[in-house]
XYZ file of C-alpha atoms in Angstrom:
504
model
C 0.000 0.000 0.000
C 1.236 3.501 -1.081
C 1.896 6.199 1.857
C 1.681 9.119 -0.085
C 2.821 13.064 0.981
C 0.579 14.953 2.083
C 1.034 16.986 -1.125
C 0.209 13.800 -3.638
C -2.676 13.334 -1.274
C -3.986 16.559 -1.982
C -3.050 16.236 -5.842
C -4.897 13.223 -6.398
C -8.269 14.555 -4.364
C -8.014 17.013 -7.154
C -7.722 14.574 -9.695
C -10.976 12.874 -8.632
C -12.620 16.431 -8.392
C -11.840 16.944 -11.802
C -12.641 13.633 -13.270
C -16.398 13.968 -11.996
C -16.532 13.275 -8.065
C -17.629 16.601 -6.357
C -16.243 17.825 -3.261
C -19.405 17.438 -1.594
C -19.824 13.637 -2.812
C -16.497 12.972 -1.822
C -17.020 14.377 2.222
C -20.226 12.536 2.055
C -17.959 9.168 1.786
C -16.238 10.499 4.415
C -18.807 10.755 6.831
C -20.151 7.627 5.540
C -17.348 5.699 7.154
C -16.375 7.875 9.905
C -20.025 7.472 10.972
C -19.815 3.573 10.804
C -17.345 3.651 12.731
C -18.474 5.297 15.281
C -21.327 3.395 15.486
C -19.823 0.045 15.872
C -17.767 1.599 18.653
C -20.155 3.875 20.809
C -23.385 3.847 22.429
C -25.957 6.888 21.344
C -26.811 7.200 24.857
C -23.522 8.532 25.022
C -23.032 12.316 25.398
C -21.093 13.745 22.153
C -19.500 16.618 21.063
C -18.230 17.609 17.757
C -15.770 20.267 17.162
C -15.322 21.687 13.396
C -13.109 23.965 12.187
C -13.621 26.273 8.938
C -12.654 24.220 6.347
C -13.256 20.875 4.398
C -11.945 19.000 7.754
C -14.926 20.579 9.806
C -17.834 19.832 7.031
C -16.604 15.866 7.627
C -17.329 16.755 10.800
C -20.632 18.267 10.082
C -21.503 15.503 7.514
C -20.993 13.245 10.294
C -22.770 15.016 12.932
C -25.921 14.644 10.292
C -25.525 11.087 9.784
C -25.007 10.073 13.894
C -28.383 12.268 14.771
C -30.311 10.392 12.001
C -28.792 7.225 14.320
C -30.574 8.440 17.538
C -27.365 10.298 18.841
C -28.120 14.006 20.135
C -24.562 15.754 19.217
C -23.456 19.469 20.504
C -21.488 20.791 17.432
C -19.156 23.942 17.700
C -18.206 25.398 14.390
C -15.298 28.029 14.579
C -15.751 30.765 12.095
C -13.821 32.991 14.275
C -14.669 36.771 12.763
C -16.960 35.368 10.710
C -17.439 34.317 7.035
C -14.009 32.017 7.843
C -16.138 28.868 6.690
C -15.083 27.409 2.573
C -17.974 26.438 0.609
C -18.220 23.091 1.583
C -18.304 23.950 5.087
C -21.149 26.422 4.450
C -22.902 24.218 2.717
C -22.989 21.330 5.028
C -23.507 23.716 8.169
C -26.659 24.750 6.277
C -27.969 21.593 5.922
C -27.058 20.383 9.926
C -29.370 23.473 10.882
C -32.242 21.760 9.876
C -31.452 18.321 11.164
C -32.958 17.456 14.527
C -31.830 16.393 17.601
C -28.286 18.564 17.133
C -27.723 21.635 18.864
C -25.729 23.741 16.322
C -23.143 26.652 18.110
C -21.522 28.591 15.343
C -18.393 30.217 17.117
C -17.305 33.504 15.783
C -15.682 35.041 18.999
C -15.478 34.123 22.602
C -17.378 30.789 24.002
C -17.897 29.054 26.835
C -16.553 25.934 26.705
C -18.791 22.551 26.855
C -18.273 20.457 30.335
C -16.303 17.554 29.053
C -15.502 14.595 31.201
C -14.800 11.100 30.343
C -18.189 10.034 29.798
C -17.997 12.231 26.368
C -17.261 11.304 22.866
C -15.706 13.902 21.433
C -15.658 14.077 17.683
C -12.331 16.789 16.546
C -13.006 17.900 12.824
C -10.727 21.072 13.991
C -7.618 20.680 10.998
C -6.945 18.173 9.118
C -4.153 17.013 7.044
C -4.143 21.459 5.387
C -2.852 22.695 8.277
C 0.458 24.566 7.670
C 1.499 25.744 10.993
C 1.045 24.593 14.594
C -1.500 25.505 16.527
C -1.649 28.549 18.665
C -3.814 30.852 20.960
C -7.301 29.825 21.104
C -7.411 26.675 19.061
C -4.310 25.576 21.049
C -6.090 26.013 24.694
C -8.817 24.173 23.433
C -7.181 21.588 21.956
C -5.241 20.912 25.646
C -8.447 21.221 27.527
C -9.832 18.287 25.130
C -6.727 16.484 25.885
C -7.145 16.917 29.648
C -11.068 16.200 29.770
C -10.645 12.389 29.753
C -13.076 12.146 27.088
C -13.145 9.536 24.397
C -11.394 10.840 21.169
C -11.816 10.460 17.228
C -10.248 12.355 15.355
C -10.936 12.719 11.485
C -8.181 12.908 9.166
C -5.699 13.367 11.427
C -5.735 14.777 14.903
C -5.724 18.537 14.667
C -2.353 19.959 15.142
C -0.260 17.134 13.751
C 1.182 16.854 10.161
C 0.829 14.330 8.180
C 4.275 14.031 6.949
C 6.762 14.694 9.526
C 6.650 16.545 12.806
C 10.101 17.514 13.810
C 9.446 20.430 16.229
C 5.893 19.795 17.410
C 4.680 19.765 20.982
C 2.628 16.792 21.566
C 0.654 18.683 24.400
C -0.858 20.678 21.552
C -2.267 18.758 19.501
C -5.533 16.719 20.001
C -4.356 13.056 21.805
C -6.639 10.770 19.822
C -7.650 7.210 21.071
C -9.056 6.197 17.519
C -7.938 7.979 13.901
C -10.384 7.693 11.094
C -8.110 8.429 7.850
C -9.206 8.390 4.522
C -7.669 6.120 1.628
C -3.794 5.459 2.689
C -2.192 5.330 5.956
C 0.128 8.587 6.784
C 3.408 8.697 7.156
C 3.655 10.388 10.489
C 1.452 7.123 11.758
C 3.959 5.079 11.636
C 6.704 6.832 14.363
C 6.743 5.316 17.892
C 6.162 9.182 19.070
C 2.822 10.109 17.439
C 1.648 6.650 18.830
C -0.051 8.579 21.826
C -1.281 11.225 19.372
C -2.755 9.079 16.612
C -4.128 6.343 19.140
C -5.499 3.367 16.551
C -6.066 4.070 13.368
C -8.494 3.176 10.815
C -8.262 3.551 7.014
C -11.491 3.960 4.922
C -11.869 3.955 1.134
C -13.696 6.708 -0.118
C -13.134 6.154 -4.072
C -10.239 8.327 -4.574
C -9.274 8.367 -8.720
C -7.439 4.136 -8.792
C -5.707 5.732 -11.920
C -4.101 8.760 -10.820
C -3.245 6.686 -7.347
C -1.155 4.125 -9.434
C 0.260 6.786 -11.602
C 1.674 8.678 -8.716
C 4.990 7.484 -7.310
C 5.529 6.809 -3.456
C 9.137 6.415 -1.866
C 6.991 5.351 0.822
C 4.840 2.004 1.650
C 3.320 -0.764 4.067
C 3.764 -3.915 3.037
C 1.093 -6.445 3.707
C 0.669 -10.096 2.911
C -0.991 -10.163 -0.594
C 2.188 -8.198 -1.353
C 4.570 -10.822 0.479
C 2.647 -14.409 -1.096
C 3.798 -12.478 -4.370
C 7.257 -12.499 -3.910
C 7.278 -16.356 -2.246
C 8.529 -18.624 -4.184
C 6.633 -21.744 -4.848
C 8.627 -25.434 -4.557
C 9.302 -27.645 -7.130
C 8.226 -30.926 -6.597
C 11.659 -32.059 -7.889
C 13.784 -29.809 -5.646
C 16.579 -31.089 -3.131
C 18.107 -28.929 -0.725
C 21.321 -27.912 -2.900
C 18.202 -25.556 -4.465
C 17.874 -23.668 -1.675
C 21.379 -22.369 -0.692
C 23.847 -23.001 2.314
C 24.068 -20.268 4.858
C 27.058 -19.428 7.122
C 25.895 -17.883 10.670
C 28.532 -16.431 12.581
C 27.301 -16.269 16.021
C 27.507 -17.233 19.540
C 30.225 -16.773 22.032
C 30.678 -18.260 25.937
C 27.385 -18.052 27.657
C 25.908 -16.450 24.605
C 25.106 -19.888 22.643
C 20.996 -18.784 22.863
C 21.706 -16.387 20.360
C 22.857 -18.921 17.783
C 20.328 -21.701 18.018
C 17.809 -18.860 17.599
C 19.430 -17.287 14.916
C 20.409 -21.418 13.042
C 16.208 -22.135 13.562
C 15.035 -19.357 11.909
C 16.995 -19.987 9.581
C 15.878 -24.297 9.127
C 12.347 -23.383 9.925
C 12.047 -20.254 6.688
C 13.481 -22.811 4.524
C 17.267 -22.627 3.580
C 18.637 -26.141 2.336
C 21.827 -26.668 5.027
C 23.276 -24.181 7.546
C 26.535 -24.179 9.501
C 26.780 -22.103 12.623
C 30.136 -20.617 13.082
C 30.943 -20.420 16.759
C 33.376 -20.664 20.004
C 34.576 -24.115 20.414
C 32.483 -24.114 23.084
C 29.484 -24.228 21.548
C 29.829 -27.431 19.768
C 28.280 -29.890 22.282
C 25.526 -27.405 22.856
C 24.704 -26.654 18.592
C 24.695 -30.092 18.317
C 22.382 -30.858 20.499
C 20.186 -28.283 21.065
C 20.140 -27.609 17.222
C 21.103 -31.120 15.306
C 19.876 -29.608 11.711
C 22.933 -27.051 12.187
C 26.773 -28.183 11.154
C 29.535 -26.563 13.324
C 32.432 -24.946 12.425
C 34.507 -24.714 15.497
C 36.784 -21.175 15.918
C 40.345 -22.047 17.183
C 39.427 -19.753 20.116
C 37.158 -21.690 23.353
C 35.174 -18.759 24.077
C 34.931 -15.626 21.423
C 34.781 -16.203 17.562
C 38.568 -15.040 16.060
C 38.165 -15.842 12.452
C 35.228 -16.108 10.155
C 35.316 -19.038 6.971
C 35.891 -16.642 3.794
C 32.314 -15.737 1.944
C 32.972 -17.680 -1.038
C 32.098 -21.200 0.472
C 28.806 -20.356 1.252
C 25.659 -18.728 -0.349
C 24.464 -16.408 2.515
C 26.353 -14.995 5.460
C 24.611 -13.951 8.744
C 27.097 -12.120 11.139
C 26.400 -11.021 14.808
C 24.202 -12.679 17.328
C 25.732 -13.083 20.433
C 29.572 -12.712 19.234
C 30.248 -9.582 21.838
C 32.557 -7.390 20.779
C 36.148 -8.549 22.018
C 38.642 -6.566 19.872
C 39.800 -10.629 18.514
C 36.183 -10.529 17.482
C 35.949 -7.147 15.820
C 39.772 -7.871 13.893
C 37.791 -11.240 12.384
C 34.574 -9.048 11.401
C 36.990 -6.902 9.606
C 39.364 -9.115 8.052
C 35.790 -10.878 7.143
C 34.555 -7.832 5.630
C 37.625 -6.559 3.269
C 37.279 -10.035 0.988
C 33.559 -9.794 1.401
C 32.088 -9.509 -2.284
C 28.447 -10.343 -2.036
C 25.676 -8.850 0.334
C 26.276 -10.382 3.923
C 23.472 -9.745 6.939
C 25.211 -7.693 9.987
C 23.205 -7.675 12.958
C 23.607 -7.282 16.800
C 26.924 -7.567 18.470
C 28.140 -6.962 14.349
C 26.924 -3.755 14.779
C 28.228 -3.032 18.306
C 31.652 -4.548 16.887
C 31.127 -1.308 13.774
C 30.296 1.042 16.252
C 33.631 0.962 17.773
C 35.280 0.746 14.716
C 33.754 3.299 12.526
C 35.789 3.030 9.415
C 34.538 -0.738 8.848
C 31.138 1.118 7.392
C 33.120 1.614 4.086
C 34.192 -2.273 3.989
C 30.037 -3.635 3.698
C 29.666 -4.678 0.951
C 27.235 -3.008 -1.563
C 23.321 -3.949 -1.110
C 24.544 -6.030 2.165
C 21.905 -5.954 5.253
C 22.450 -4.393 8.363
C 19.244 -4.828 11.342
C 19.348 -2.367 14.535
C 17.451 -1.224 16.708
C 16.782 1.606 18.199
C 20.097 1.727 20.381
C 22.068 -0.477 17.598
C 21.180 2.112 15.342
C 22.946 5.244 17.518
C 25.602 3.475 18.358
C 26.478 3.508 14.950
C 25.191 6.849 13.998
C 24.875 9.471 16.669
C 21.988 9.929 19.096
C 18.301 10.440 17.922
C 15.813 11.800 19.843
C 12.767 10.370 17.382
C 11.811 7.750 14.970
C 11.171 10.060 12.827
C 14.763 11.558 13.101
C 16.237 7.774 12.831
C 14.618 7.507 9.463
C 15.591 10.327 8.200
C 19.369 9.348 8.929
C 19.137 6.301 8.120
C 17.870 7.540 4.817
C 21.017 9.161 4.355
C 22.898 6.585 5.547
C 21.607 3.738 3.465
C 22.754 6.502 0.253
C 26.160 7.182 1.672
C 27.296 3.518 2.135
C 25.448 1.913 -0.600
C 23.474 -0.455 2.165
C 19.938 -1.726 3.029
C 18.850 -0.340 6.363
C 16.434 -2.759 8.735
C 15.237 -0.189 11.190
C 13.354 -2.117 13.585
C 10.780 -1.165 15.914
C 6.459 -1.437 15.700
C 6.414 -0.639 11.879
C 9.742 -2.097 10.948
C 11.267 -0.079 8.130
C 13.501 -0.893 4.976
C 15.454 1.484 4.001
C 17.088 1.264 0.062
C 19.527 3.475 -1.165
C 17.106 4.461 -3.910
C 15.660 6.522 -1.102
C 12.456 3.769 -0.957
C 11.181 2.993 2.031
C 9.251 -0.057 3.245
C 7.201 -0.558 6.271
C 6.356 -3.471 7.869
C 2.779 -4.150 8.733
C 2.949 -7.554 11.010
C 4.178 -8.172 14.435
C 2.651 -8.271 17.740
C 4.182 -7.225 20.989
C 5.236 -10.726 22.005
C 8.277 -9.938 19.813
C 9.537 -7.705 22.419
C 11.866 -10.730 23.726
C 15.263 -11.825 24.266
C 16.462 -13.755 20.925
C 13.491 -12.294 18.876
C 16.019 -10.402 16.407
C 18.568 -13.663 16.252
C 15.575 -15.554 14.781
C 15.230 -12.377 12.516
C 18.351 -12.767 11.319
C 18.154 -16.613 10.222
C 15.197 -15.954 8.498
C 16.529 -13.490 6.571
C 20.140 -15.198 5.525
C 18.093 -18.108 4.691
C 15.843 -16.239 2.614
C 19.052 -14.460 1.108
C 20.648 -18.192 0.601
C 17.862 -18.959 -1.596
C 18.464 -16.680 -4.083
C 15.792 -14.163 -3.112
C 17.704 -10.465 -3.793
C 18.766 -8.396 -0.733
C 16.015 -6.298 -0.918
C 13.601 -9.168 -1.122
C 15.148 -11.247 1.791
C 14.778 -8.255 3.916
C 11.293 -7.122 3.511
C 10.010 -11.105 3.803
C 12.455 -12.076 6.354
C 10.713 -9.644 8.606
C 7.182 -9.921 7.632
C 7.320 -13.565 7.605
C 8.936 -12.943 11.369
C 6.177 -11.083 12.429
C 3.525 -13.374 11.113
C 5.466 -15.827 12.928
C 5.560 -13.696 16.093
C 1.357 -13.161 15.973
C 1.292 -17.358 15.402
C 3.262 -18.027 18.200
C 1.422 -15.194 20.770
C -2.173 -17.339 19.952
C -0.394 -20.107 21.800
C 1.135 -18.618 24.587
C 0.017 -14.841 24.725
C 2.204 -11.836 24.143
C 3.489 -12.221 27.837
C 4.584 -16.105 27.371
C 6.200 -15.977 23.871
C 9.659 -16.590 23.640
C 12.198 -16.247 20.915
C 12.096 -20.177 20.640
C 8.203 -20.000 19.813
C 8.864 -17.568 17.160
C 11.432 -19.703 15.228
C 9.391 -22.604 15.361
C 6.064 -20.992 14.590
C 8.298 -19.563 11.151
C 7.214 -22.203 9.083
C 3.362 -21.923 9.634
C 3.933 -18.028 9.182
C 5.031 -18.676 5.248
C 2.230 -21.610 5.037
C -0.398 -18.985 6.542
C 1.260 -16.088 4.112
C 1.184 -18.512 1.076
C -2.754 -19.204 1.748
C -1.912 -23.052 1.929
């Protein structure tokens, strides 16, 4: 799905103006949903108020305030035309019509008001700004927006909640704009949605189709979009009945180190379970009684050294390399991740204690090689390139970042995030919160070298290797809850995530 600026957004509403929808016909689909919505959410014996501002974003609101009072709820609207004759046509228009609908009590605000007595037994209804607003919110509209947020009341907000941007918000002050629980948006998910830091802003959030022009939507390009699963069963590959595992690639995972062995088992069964044809785990001596038995499927390849990894087999011996679970970041280890890296040819997959091992050592960004994978967090993802205080700033660096150095960047977190250097970027829509656990992002990792060792392109491997982990993550969660799931749930439940993807 397309996540379009708010500018496109606004480009292809004209589009669909011009190609015979009306404005009016088009808020009337608005309303339509929002309404619905609401409905299936709230009881009309629930006391409502609707606040709509002077353009299209308040005649939603009025359109809507129409439709719930024909469904037996008694709404108090407040229209702000502050000075008067503030209101476009379409807000005219549909404040017009509300004055002759009954059971609403209408307050057109052109100056000072009283405000209504909100507690939390309201539904409020804030058609204040939508996705036109240019600038943030001040004076009036700004103390009313805080008192909202203070009243406890139940909030839905159209659009977007008035006082946020759509696109990015570096700068805003979350105490002024509207805190919404639910967001009724129209057509495509927005951008601004998807950062950990508007979470408390946007609350859920609902998209509704309201017919938008399907021509000029495909014709207009997005560097943004959320993947779902119709989009991922299109890139699986199906088997051949004649295959045999030398079809699906061998996959080198260097990981593990004394009393960090968790890290590769996790990281060796996702990468058996998502379907590469062998694996060997390259570890400490010391892991080889506990690989072999805890993880049979998995060869060995013992380091010289009983406790750290000191040397990594070269590249070319292998069709996918995984690098970084659980290898800490002795300066023996780092040395082998860079020796590793300066013969490296093809993409490799860096993640974890890779990345803590780069962090330290700066320069060995300029030894990845091209299109290779790297898979942070939050705090992988500083460590390696200066403090951030948002997601939204993360993404914007890492945008940079995955230009400068010719990489893919995983950015993980709720709405996991590729990152090309074409400047594309890719949102993950799966996952639950039961993969907030210890060994989670090893089993990432296997997935994704295994998908990698099968001859699926960087790119690819990446955006399935963590869909297919968060599918795998909701799978396990129905068994044991998002309290009980552990990262050894996840990697088995990998399998049944592509067979659920796949539709088989």
């Amino acid at each position: 799905m397309k996540i379009f600026t708010n500018d496109d957004i606004r480009a292809i509403d004209r589009l669909t103006i011009e190609r015979g929808t009306s404005s009016s016909e088009l808020i009337n689909r608005v309303a339509a949903g929002v309404t619905d919505e609401i409905i299936a959410r709230f009881p009309d014996s629930r006391p409502t108020a609707i606040f709509a501002g002077p353009g299209n974003n308040g005649a939603d609101a009025l359109a809507v305030a129409q439709r719930l009072a024909a469904q037996g709820f008694m709404p108090d609207v407040y229209l702000f035309n502050i000075g008067g004759d503030k209101l476009s046509a379409e807000c005219r228009t549909f404040r017009d019509n509300l004055k002759t609908q009954p059971g609403v009590r209408l307050v057109e605000v052109t100056g000072a008001f009283t405000l209504p007595d909100l507690d939390r037994s309201y539904l409020v209804i804030d058609g204040l700004f939508g996705s036109g607003l240019r600038d943030g919110l001040s004076g009036g509209f700004k103390s009313l927006v805080q008192y909202i947020n203070e009243s406890g009341a139940s909030v839905v907000s159209i659009d977007i909640p008035s006082g946020m941007f759509s696109d990015w918000n570096r700068g805003s002050i979350n105490r002024n704009i509207i805190h919404a629980d639910l967001t009724i948006t129209t057509q495509f998910p927005r951008l601004a949605f998807l950062m950990k830091e508007n979470a408390e802003l946007v609350g859920e959030w609902k998209v509704i189709d309201i017919g938008l022009d399907s021509d000029a939507i495909r014709r207009t390009p997005a560097n943004f979009q959320l993947v779902d699963a119709g989009g991922m069963k299109r890139l699986l590959k199906p088997r051949n009945p004649f295959c045999s595992k030398a079809d699906f690639g061998h996959a080198l995972i260097a990981a593990g180190s004394y009393g960090m062995m968790g890290a590769a088992q996790f990281a060796a069964l996702g990468a058996l379970r998502s379907g590469v044809g062998k694996v060997t785990v390259r570890s400490a001596s010391w892991g080889y009684e506990v690989m072999q038995s805890a993880v049979p499927e998995a060869m060995f390849s013992s380091d010289p050294n009983d406790s750290i990894i000191t040397a990594i087999p070269s590249a070319h011996k292998f069709t996918s390399v995984a690098i970084g679970p659980g290898i800490g970041t002795a300066d023996a280890t780092i040395m082998a991740l860079e020796t590793f890296l300066k013969s490296a040819v093809d993409p490799v997959v860096l993640d974890a204690d890779a990345l803590n091992c780069l962090a330290q050592r700066r320069s060995m960004l300029d030894l990845i090689p091209d299109h290779s994978i790297i898979t942070p967090h939050a705090g992988e993802f500083d460590r390696l390139f200066g403090k951030h205080s948002s997601d939204e700033e993360r993404l914007i660096r890492a945008i940079k970042a995955s230009e400068d150095y010719n990489i893919l960047i995983l950015l993980k977190g709720r709405y996991t995030a590729l990152v090309r250097p074409d400047g594309k970027v890719y949102f993950n829509s799966s996952g639950t919160p039961a993969l907030a656990t210890a060994g989670s992002g090893d089993v990432l990792t296997g997935i994704i070298v295994s998908f990698l060792a099968q001859g699926y392109k960087p790119e690819v491997a990446a955006l399935l290797g963590a869909f297919v982990h968060g599918v795998a993550g909701e799978i396990a969660s129905e068994s044991n809850g998002i309290y009980g799931t552990t990262a050894g749930d996840i990697a088995a439940s990998t399998g049944k995530a592509i067979r659920r993807i796949m539709g088989e």
